[in-house]
JSON list of C-alpha atoms in Angstrom, two decimals:
[
{"chain": "A", "resi": 1, "resn": "SER", "atom": "CA", "xyz": [-41.35, -119.84, -206.76]},
{"chain": "A", "resi": 2, "resn": "ALA", "atom": "CA", "xyz": [-41.96, -120.47, -210.45]},
{"chain": "A", "resi": 3, "resn": "PRO", "atom": "CA", "xyz": [-38.61, -119.07, -211.70]},
{"chain": "A", "resi": 4, "resn": "LEU", "atom": "CA", "xyz": [-36.71, -121.10, -209.11]},
{"chain": "A", "resi": 5, "resn": "LYS", "atom": "CA", "xyz": [-38.61, -124.24, -210.12]},
{"chain": "A", "resi": 6, "resn": "ILE", "atom": "CA", "xyz": [-37.75, -123.64, -213.79]},
{"chain": "A", "resi": 7, "resn": "VAL", "atom": "CA", "xyz": [-34.07, -123.14, -212.99]},
{"chain": "A", "resi": 8, "resn": "GLN", "atom": "CA", "xyz": [-34.02, -126.27, -210.87]},
{"chain": "A", "resi": 9, "resn": "GLU", "atom": "CA", "xyz": [-35.96, -128.48, -213.30]},
{"chain": "A", "resi": 10, "resn": "ASP", "atom": "CA", "xyz": [-34.71, -127.19, -216.68]},
{"chain": "A", "resi": 11, "resn": "PHE", "atom": "CA", "xyz": [-31.10, -126.57, -215.73]},
{"chain": "A", "resi": 12, "resn": "GLY", "atom": "CA", "xyz": [-30.70, -129.00, -212.84]},
{"chain": "A", "resi": 13, "resn": "LEU", "atom": "CA", "xyz": [-29.38, -126.27, -210.56]},
{"chain": "A", "resi": 14, "resn": "THR", "atom": "CA", "xyz": [-29.63, -126.58, -206.82]},
{"chain": "A", "resi": 15, "resn": "VAL", "atom": "CA", "xyz": [-28.22, -124.45, -204.04]},
{"chain": "A", "resi": 16, "resn": "ASP", "atom": "CA", "xyz": [-25.70, -127.21, -203.31]},
{"chain": "A", "resi": 17, "resn": "LYS", "atom": "CA", "xyz": [-24.51, -127.26, -206.94]},
{"chain": "A", "resi": 18, "resn": "VAL", "atom": "CA", "xyz": [-24.19, -123.47, -207.05]},
{"chain": "A", "resi": 19, "resn": "LEU", "atom": "CA", "xyz": [-22.21, -123.44, -203.80]},
{"chain": "A", "resi": 20, "resn": "ALA", "atom": "CA", "xyz": [-20.01, -126.32, -204.95]},
{"chain": "A", "resi": 21, "resn": "THR", "atom": "CA", "xyz": [-19.22, -124.44, -208.16]},
{"chain": "A", "resi": 22, "resn": "ALA", "atom": "CA", "xyz": [-18.57, -121.26, -206.23]},
{"chain": "A", "resi": 23, "resn": "HIS", "atom": "CA", "xyz": [-16.23, -123.19, -203.93]},
{"chain": "A", "resi": 24, "resn": "LYS", "atom": "CA", "xyz": [-14.31, -124.55, -206.94]},
{"chain": "A", "resi": 25, "resn": "VAL", "atom": "CA", "xyz": [-13.98, -121.08, -208.45]},
{"chain": "A", "resi": 26, "resn": "LEU", "atom": "CA", "xyz": [-12.81, -119.64, -205.16]},
{"chain": "A", "resi": 27, "resn": "ARG", "atom": "CA", "xyz": [-10.31, -122.46, -204.64]},
{"chain": "A", "resi": 28, "resn": "ALA", "atom": "CA", "xyz": [-8.96, -121.93, -208.16]},
{"chain": "A", "resi": 29, "resn": "ASN", "atom": "CA", "xyz": [-8.50, -118.24, -207.38]},
{"chain": "A", "resi": 30, "resn": "GLY", "atom": "CA", "xyz": [-6.83, -118.94, -204.02]},
{"chain": "A", "resi": 31, "resn": "SER", "atom": "CA", "xyz": [-9.58, -117.35, -201.92]},
{"chain": "A", "resi": 32, "resn": "SER", "atom": "CA", "xyz": [-9.41, -117.85, -198.15]},
{"chain": "A", "resi": 33, "resn": "ALA", "atom": "CA", "xyz": [-13.14, -118.66, -198.25]},
{"chain": "A", "resi": 34, "resn": "ALA", "atom": "CA", "xyz": [-12.29, -121.87, -200.07]},
{"chain": "A", "resi": 35, "resn": "THR", "atom": "CA", "xyz": [-9.07, -122.71, -198.25]},
{"chain": "A", "resi": 36, "resn": "GLY", "atom": "CA", "xyz": [-10.10, -122.92, -194.64]},
{"chain": "A", "resi": 37, "resn": "GLY", "atom": "CA", "xyz": [-10.71, -119.28, -193.72]},
{"chain": "A", "resi": 38, "resn": "GLU", "atom": "CA", "xyz": [-14.28, -118.10, -193.72]},
{"chain": "A", "resi": 39, "resn": "SER", "atom": "CA", "xyz": [-16.04, -121.06, -195.29]},
{"chain": "A", "resi": 40, "resn": "ASN", "atom": "CA", "xyz": [-19.71, -120.27, -195.05]},
{"chain": "A", "resi": 41, "resn": "ALA", "atom": "CA", "xyz": [-22.07, -119.73, -197.96]},
{"chain": "A", "resi": 42, "resn": "LEU", "atom": "CA", "xyz": [-22.28, -115.99, -197.35]},
{"chain": "A", "resi": 43, "resn": "SER", "atom": "CA", "xyz": [-18.53, -115.46, -197.61]},
{"chain": "A", "resi": 44, "resn": "GLN", "atom": "CA", "xyz": [-18.48, -117.53, -200.79]},
{"chain": "A", "resi": 45, "resn": "LEU", "atom": "CA", "xyz": [-21.23, -115.43, -202.30]},
{"chain": "A", "resi": 46, "resn": "LYS", "atom": "CA", "xyz": [-19.52, -112.18, -201.23]},
{"chain": "A", "resi": 47, "resn": "ALA", "atom": "CA", "xyz": [-16.47, -113.27, -203.20]},
{"chain": "A", "resi": 48, "resn": "MET", "atom": "CA", "xyz": [-18.53, -113.72, -206.35]},
{"chain": "A", "resi": 49, "resn": "THR", "atom": "CA", "xyz": [-21.24, -111.06, -206.27]},
{"chain": "A", "resi": 50, "resn": "THR", "atom": "CA", "xyz": [-22.61, -108.00, -204.54]},
{"chain": "A", "resi": 51, "resn": "ILE", "atom": "CA", "xyz": [-24.65, -108.80, -201.45]},
{"chain": "A", "resi": 52, "resn": "VAL", "atom": "CA", "xyz": [-27.76, -106.67, -200.94]},
{"chain": "A", "resi": 53, "resn": "ALA", "atom": "CA", "xyz": [-29.74, -106.96, -197.71]},
{"chain": "A", "resi": 54, "resn": "ASP", "atom": "CA", "xyz": [-33.50, -106.88, -198.21]},
{"chain": "A", "resi": 55, "resn": "THR", "atom": "CA", "xyz": [-34.53, -105.81, -194.73]},
{"chain": "A", "resi": 56, "resn": "GLY", "atom": "CA", "xyz": [-35.05, -102.79, -192.55]},
{"chain": "A", "resi": 57, "resn": "GLU", "atom": "CA", "xyz": [-33.81, -104.59, -189.44]},
{"chain": "A", "resi": 58, "resn": "LEU", "atom": "CA", "xyz": [-30.49, -103.04, -188.53]},
{"chain": "A", "resi": 59, "resn": "ASP", "atom": "CA", "xyz": [-29.25, -106.02, -186.48]},
{"chain": "A", "resi": 60, "resn": "LYS", "atom": "CA", "xyz": [-29.62, -108.31, -189.48]},
{"chain": "A", "resi": 61, "resn": "ILE", "atom": "CA", "xyz": [-27.79, -105.85, -191.71]},
{"chain": "A", "resi": 62, "resn": "LYS", "atom": "CA", "xyz": [-24.97, -105.59, -189.17]},
{"chain": "A", "resi": 63, "resn": "ALA", "atom": "CA", "xyz": [-24.69, -109.39, -189.07]},
{"chain": "A", "resi": 64, "resn": "ILE", "atom": "CA", "xyz": [-24.51, -109.74, -192.85]},
{"chain": "A", "resi": 65, "resn": "LEU", "atom": "CA", "xyz": [-22.51, -106.57, -193.67]},
{"chain": "A", "resi": 66, "resn": "PRO", "atom": "CA", "xyz": [-23.81, -106.31, -197.24]},
{"chain": "A", "resi": 67, "resn": "GLU", "atom": "CA", "xyz": [-22.62, -103.83, -199.84]},
{"chain": "A", "resi": 68, "resn": "ASP", "atom": "CA", "xyz": [-26.09, -102.31, -200.30]},
{"chain": "A", "resi": 69, "resn": "ALA", "atom": "CA", "xyz": [-29.53, -102.60, -198.70]},
{"chain": "A", "resi": 70, "resn": "THR", "atom": "CA", "xyz": [-33.07, -102.26, -199.90]},
{"chain": "A", "resi": 71, "resn": "THR", "atom": "CA", "xyz": [-36.20, -101.50, -197.96]},
{"chain": "A", "resi": 72, "resn": "ASN", "atom": "CA", "xyz": [-39.90, -101.38, -198.63]},
{"chain": "A", "resi": 73, "resn": "PRO", "atom": "CA", "xyz": [-42.94, -100.50, -196.52]},
{"chain": "A", "resi": 74, "resn": "THR", "atom": "CA", "xyz": [-43.38, -104.08, -195.28]},
{"chain": "A", "resi": 75, "resn": "LEU", "atom": "CA", "xyz": [-39.75, -104.28, -194.16]},
{"chain": "A", "resi": 76, "resn": "ILE", "atom": "CA", "xyz": [-40.02, -100.87, -192.51]},
{"chain": "A", "resi": 77, "resn": "PHE", "atom": "CA", "xyz": [-43.10, -102.09, -190.64]},
{"chain": "A", "resi": 78, "resn": "GLN", "atom": "CA", "xyz": [-41.17, -105.17, -189.46]},
{"chain": "A", "resi": 79, "resn": "ALA", "atom": "CA", "xyz": [-38.37, -102.92, -188.22]},
{"chain": "A", "resi": 80, "resn": "LEU", "atom": "CA", "xyz": [-40.89, -101.12, -186.02]},
{"chain": "A", "resi": 81, "resn": "ASN", "atom": "CA", "xyz": [-41.07, -104.22, -183.85]},
{"chain": "A", "resi": 82, "resn": "THR", "atom": "CA", "xyz": [-37.55, -103.54, -182.58]},
{"chain": "A", "resi": 83, "resn": "ASP", "atom": "CA", "xyz": [-36.71, -101.11, -179.78]},
{"chain": "A", "resi": 84, "resn": "GLY", "atom": "CA", "xyz": [-34.77, -98.90, -182.17]},
{"chain": "A", "resi": 85, "resn": "GLY", "atom": "CA", "xyz": [-37.66, -98.95, -184.63]},
{"chain": "A", "resi": 86, "resn": "LYS", "atom": "CA", "xyz": [-40.08, -97.71, -182.00]},
{"chain": "A", "resi": 87, "resn": "VAL", "atom": "CA", "xyz": [-37.76, -94.83, -181.12]},
{"chain": "A", "resi": 88, "resn": "MET", "atom": "CA", "xyz": [-37.46, -93.87, -184.80]},
{"chain": "A", "resi": 89, "resn": "PHE", "atom": "CA", "xyz": [-41.24, -94.11, -185.20]},
{"chain": "A", "resi": 90, "resn": "ASP", "atom": "CA", "xyz": [-41.70, -91.64, -182.34]},
{"chain": "A", "resi": 91, "resn": "LYS", "atom": "CA", "xyz": [-39.13, -89.30, -183.92]},
{"chain": "A", "resi": 92, "resn": "ALA", "atom": "CA", "xyz": [-40.88, -89.56, -187.29]},
{"chain": "A", "resi": 93, "resn": "ILE", "atom": "CA", "xyz": [-44.23, -88.70, -185.72]},
{"chain": "A", "resi": 94, "resn": "ASN", "atom": "CA", "xyz": [-42.77, -85.70, -183.88]},
{"chain": "A", "resi": 95, "resn": "ALA", "atom": "CA", "xyz": [-40.99, -84.40, -186.98]},
{"chain": "A", "resi": 96, "resn": "ALA", "atom": "CA", "xyz": [-44.11, -84.79, -189.13]},
{"chain": "A", "resi": 97, "resn": "MET", "atom": "CA", "xyz": [-46.28, -83.06, -186.53]},
{"chain": "A", "resi": 98, "resn": "LYS", "atom": "CA", "xyz": [-43.77, -80.22, -186.26]},
{"chain": "A", "resi": 99, "resn": "LYS", "atom": "CA", "xyz": [-43.72, -79.76, -190.04]},
{"chain": "A", "resi": 100, "resn": "MET", "atom": "CA", "xyz": [-47.45, -80.13, -190.68]},
{"chain": "A", "resi": 101, "resn": "GLY", "atom": "CA", "xyz": [-49.03, -78.89, -187.47]},
{"chain": "A", "resi": 102, "resn": "ARG", "atom": "CA", "xyz": [-51.75, -80.40, -185.32]},
{"chain": "A", "resi": 103, "resn": "ASN", "atom": "CA", "xyz": [-54.53, -79.53, -187.77]},
{"chain": "A", "resi": 104, "resn": "ALA", "atom": "CA", "xyz": [-52.95, -81.38, -190.70]},
{"chain": "A", "resi": 105, "resn": "ASP", "atom": "CA", "xyz": [-55.00, -83.68, -192.88]},
{"chain": "A", "resi": 106, "resn": "GLU", "atom": "CA", "xyz": [-54.79, -87.14, -191.33]},
{"chain": "A", "resi": 107, "resn": "GLU", "atom": "CA", "xyz": [-53.88, -88.93, -194.57]},
{"chain": "A", "resi": 108, "resn": "ALA", "atom": "CA", "xyz": [-51.17, -86.40, -195.39]},
{"chain": "A", "resi": 109, "resn": "LEU", "atom": "CA", "xyz": [-49.80, -86.66, -191.86]},
{"chain": "A", "resi": 110, "resn": "VAL", "atom": "CA", "xyz": [-49.62, -90.47, -192.04]},
{"chain": "A", "resi": 111, "resn": "SER", "atom": "CA", "xyz": [-47.86, -90.22, -195.40]},
{"chain": "A", "resi": 112, "resn": "GLU", "atom": "CA", "xyz": [-45.34, -87.76, -193.95]},
{"chain": "A", "resi": 113, "resn": "VAL", "atom": "CA", "xyz": [-44.69, -90.00, -190.96]},
{"chain": "A", "resi": 114, "resn": "CYS", "atom": "CA", "xyz": [-44.10, -92.99, -193.27]},
{"chain": "A", "resi": 115, "resn": "ASP", "atom": "CA", "xyz": [-41.74, -91.01, -195.50]},
{"chain": "A", "resi": 116, "resn": "ARG", "atom": "CA", "xyz": [-39.75, -89.74, -192.54]},
{"chain": "A", "resi": 117, "resn": "LEU", "atom": "CA", "xyz": [-39.57, -93.20, -191.00]},
{"chain": "A", "resi": 118, "resn": "ALA", "atom": "CA", "xyz": [-38.36, -94.74, -194.27]},
{"chain": "A", "resi": 119, "resn": "VAL", "atom": "CA", "xyz": [-35.65, -92.08, -194.57]},
{"chain": "A", "resi": 120, "resn": "MET", "atom": "CA", "xyz": [-34.62, -92.42, -190.90]},
{"chain": "A", "resi": 121, "resn": "ILE", "atom": "CA", "xyz": [-34.20, -96.17, -191.31]},
{"chain": "A", "resi": 122, "resn": "GLY", "atom": "CA", "xyz": [-32.41, -95.56, -194.62]},
{"chain": "A", "resi": 123, "resn": "CYS", "atom": "CA", "xyz": [-29.99, -93.18, -192.89]},
{"chain": "A", "resi": 124, "resn": "GLU", "atom": "CA", "xyz": [-29.29, -95.75, -190.17]},
{"chain": "A", "resi": 125, "resn": "ILE", "atom": "CA", "xyz": [-28.67, -98.40, -192.82]},
{"chain": "A", "resi": 126, "resn": "LEU", "atom": "CA", "xyz": [-26.23, -96.07, -194.58]},
{"chain": "A", "resi": 127, "resn": "LYS", "atom": "CA", "xyz": [-24.17, -95.96, -191.37]},
{"chain": "A", "resi": 128, "resn": "ILE", "atom": "CA", "xyz": [-23.66, -99.72, -191.83]},
{"chain": "A", "resi": 129, "resn": "VAL", "atom": "CA", "xyz": [-23.41, -100.36, -195.57]},
{"chain": "A", "resi": 130, "resn": "PRO", "atom": "CA", "xyz": [-20.69, -98.78, -197.69]},
{"chain": "A", "resi": 131, "resn": "GLY", "atom": "CA", "xyz": [-22.89, -98.61, -200.78]},
{"chain": "A", "resi": 132, "resn": "LEU", "atom": "CA", "xyz": [-26.47, -97.68, -201.46]},
{"chain": "A", "resi": 133, "resn": "VAL", "atom": "CA", "xyz": [-29.83, -97.90, -199.76]},
{"chain": "A", "resi": 134, "resn": "SER", "atom": "CA", "xyz": [-33.03, -98.00, -201.74]},
{"chain": "A", "resi": 135, "resn": "THR", "atom": "CA", "xyz": [-36.22, -96.35, -200.58]},
{"chain": "A", "resi": 136, "resn": "GLU", "atom": "CA", "xyz": [-39.53, -97.11, -202.22]},
{"chain": "A", "resi": 137, "resn": "VAL", "atom": "CA", "xyz": [-42.10, -94.68, -203.54]},
{"chain": "A", "resi": 138, "resn": "ASP", "atom": "CA", "xyz": [-45.58, -95.71, -202.40]},
{"chain": "A", "resi": 139, "resn": "ALA", "atom": "CA", "xyz": [-46.91, -98.20, -204.98]},
{"chain": "A", "resi": 140, "resn": "ASN", "atom": "CA", "xyz": [-50.35, -96.58, -204.70]},
{"chain": "A", "resi": 141, "resn": "LEU", "atom": "CA", "xyz": [-48.87, -93.62, -206.60]},
{"chain": "A", "resi": 142, "resn": "SER", "atom": "CA", "xyz": [-47.53, -95.75, -209.45]},
{"chain": "A", "resi": 143, "resn": "PHE", "atom": "CA", "xyz": [-50.20, -94.77, -211.97]},
{"chain": "A", "resi": 144, "resn": "SER", "atom": "CA", "xyz": [-49.53, -91.05, -211.60]},
{"chain": "A", "resi": 145, "resn": "THR", "atom": "CA", "xyz": [-46.31, -89.65, -213.00]},
{"chain": "A", "resi": 146, "resn": "GLU", "atom": "CA", "xyz": [-46.80, -86.39, -211.12]},
{"chain": "A", "resi": 147, "resn": "ALA", "atom": "CA", "xyz": [-47.53, -88.05, -207.77]},
{"chain": "A", "resi": 148, "resn": "SER", "atom": "CA", "xyz": [-44.56, -90.42, -208.16]},
{"chain": "A", "resi": 149, "resn": "LEU", "atom": "CA", "xyz": [-42.28, -87.49, -209.03]},
{"chain": "A", "resi": 150, "resn": "ALA", "atom": "CA", "xyz": [-43.50, -85.47, -206.06]},
{"chain": "A", "resi": 151, "resn": "LYS", "atom": "CA", "xyz": [-42.98, -88.38, -203.64]},
{"chain": "A", "resi": 152, "resn": "ALA", "atom": "CA", "xyz": [-39.52, -89.20, -205.02]},
{"chain": "A", "resi": 153, "resn": "ARG", "atom": "CA", "xyz": [-38.45, -85.57, -204.77]},
{"chain": "A", "resi": 154, "resn": "HIS", "atom": "CA", "xyz": [-39.79, -85.38, -201.23]},
{"chain": "A", "resi": 155, "resn": "LEU", "atom": "CA", "xyz": [-37.78, -88.46, -200.21]},
{"chain": "A", "resi": 156, "resn": "VAL", "atom": "CA", "xyz": [-34.67, -86.92, -201.77]},
{"chain": "A", "resi": 157, "resn": "GLU", "atom": "CA", "xyz": [-35.29, -83.70, -199.79]},
{"chain": "A", "resi": 158, "resn": "LEU", "atom": "CA", "xyz": [-35.65, -85.67, -196.55]},
{"chain": "A", "resi": 159, "resn": "TYR", "atom": "CA", "xyz": [-32.34, -87.45, -197.18]},
{"chain": "A", "resi": 160, "resn": "GLU", "atom": "CA", "xyz": [-30.71, -84.10, -197.88]},
{"chain": "A", "resi": 161, "resn": "GLU", "atom": "CA", "xyz": [-32.16, -82.65, -194.65]},
{"chain": "A", "resi": 162, "resn": "ALA", "atom": "CA", "xyz": [-30.57, -85.60, -192.84]},
{"chain": "A", "resi": 163, "resn": "GLY", "atom": "CA", "xyz": [-27.15, -84.78, -194.33]},
{"chain": "A", "resi": 164, "resn": "ILE", "atom": "CA", "xyz": [-27.09, -87.60, -196.89]},
{"chain": "A", "resi": 165, "resn": "ASN", "atom": "CA", "xyz": [-26.21, -86.96, -200.53]},
{"chain": "A", "resi": 166, "resn": "PRO", "atom": "CA", "xyz": [-28.98, -88.99, -202.14]},
{"chain": "A", "resi": 167, "resn": "ARG", "atom": "CA", "xyz": [-27.43, -88.78, -205.60]},
{"chain": "A", "resi": 168, "resn": "GLU", "atom": "CA", "xyz": [-24.47, -90.80, -204.31]},
{"chain": "A", "resi": 169, "resn": "ARG", "atom": "CA", "xyz": [-26.03, -93.08, -201.69]},
{"chain": "A", "resi": 170, "resn": "VAL", "atom": "CA", "xyz": [-29.76, -93.55, -202.36]},
{"chain": "A", "resi": 171, "resn": "LEU", "atom": "CA", "xyz": [-31.80, -95.35, -204.99]},
{"chain": "A", "resi": 172, "resn": "ILE", "atom": "CA", "xyz": [-35.43, -94.38, -205.27]},
{"chain": "A", "resi": 173, "resn": "LYS", "atom": "CA", "xyz": [-37.52, -97.44, -206.17]},
{"chain": "A", "resi": 174, "resn": "MET", "atom": "CA", "xyz": [-40.72, -97.15, -208.16]},
{"chain": "A", "resi": 175, "resn": "ALA", "atom": "CA", "xyz": [-43.19, -99.69, -209.48]},
{"chain": "A", "resi": 176, "resn": "SER", "atom": "CA", "xyz": [-42.82, -100.70, -213.12]},
{"chain": "A", "resi": 177, "resn": "THR", "atom": "CA", "xyz": [-45.73, -98.86, -214.66]},
{"chain": "A", "resi": 178, "resn": "TRP", "atom": "CA", "xyz": [-45.56, -96.55, -217.67]},
{"chain": "A", "resi": 179, "resn": "GLU", "atom": "CA", "xyz": [-46.22, -93.61, -215.41]},
{"chain": "A", "resi": 180, "resn": "SER", "atom": "CA", "xyz": [-43.47, -94.53, -212.96]},
{"chain": "A", "resi": 181, "resn": "ILE", "atom": "CA", "xyz": [-41.02, -95.20, -215.76]},
{"chain": "A", "resi": 182, "resn": "ASP", "atom": "CA", "xyz": [-41.81, -91.74, -217.12]},
{"chain": "A", "resi": 183, "resn": "ALA", "atom": "CA", "xyz": [-41.20, -90.34, -213.62]},
{"chain": "A", "resi": 184, "resn": "CYS", "atom": "CA", "xyz": [-37.83, -92.12, -213.54]},
{"chain": "A", "resi": 185, "resn": "ARG", "atom": "CA", "xyz": [-36.86, -90.60, -216.87]},
{"chain": "A", "resi": 186, "resn": "GLN", "atom": "CA", "xyz": [-37.68, -87.14, -215.56]},
{"chain": "A", "resi": 187, "resn": "LEU", "atom": "CA", "xyz": [-35.78, -87.71, -212.31]},
{"chain": "A", "resi": 188, "resn": "GLU", "atom": "CA", "xyz": [-32.66, -88.79, -214.17]},
{"chain": "A", "resi": 189, "resn": "ARG", "atom": "CA", "xyz": [-32.38, -85.36, -215.84]}
]
């Protein structure tokens, strides 16, 4: 990526240099990661920063054990390829159908299924991570403050229905448009 290229060329930083520096810092602080205990790059990074998993795949999150996790529609779609994802997808469809009825508008029904699936995966992630999970508002709504607010509030309601306190455990992600920023301001109140 362009930013990575700039950092590498202008500052001479490489992954190896960053890890070597991290190792020196850890050794100076007496960390087991630098003195023969866990000596992989992940444990070194965990000692220096907060690890956030950017996936909806629960097995990967369990393997990494990050502090927080973030999801987005693409990652949710990838999670559907797992057995657990397929089960959650079926549950999301059933819950949406129960709420909206068989005669619901198709687009609204699909949106409800997607929201419920994102929240179900978010709830499963919260069983693994001690911190926060982020759930994204559909980027197609990013130029409407009202639509972004409505979607964010709906996601919050779904987390609450699932027994999660979203004010303590959930971040709602929105695109960086003026309208979405305005929606964020209103949600913070």
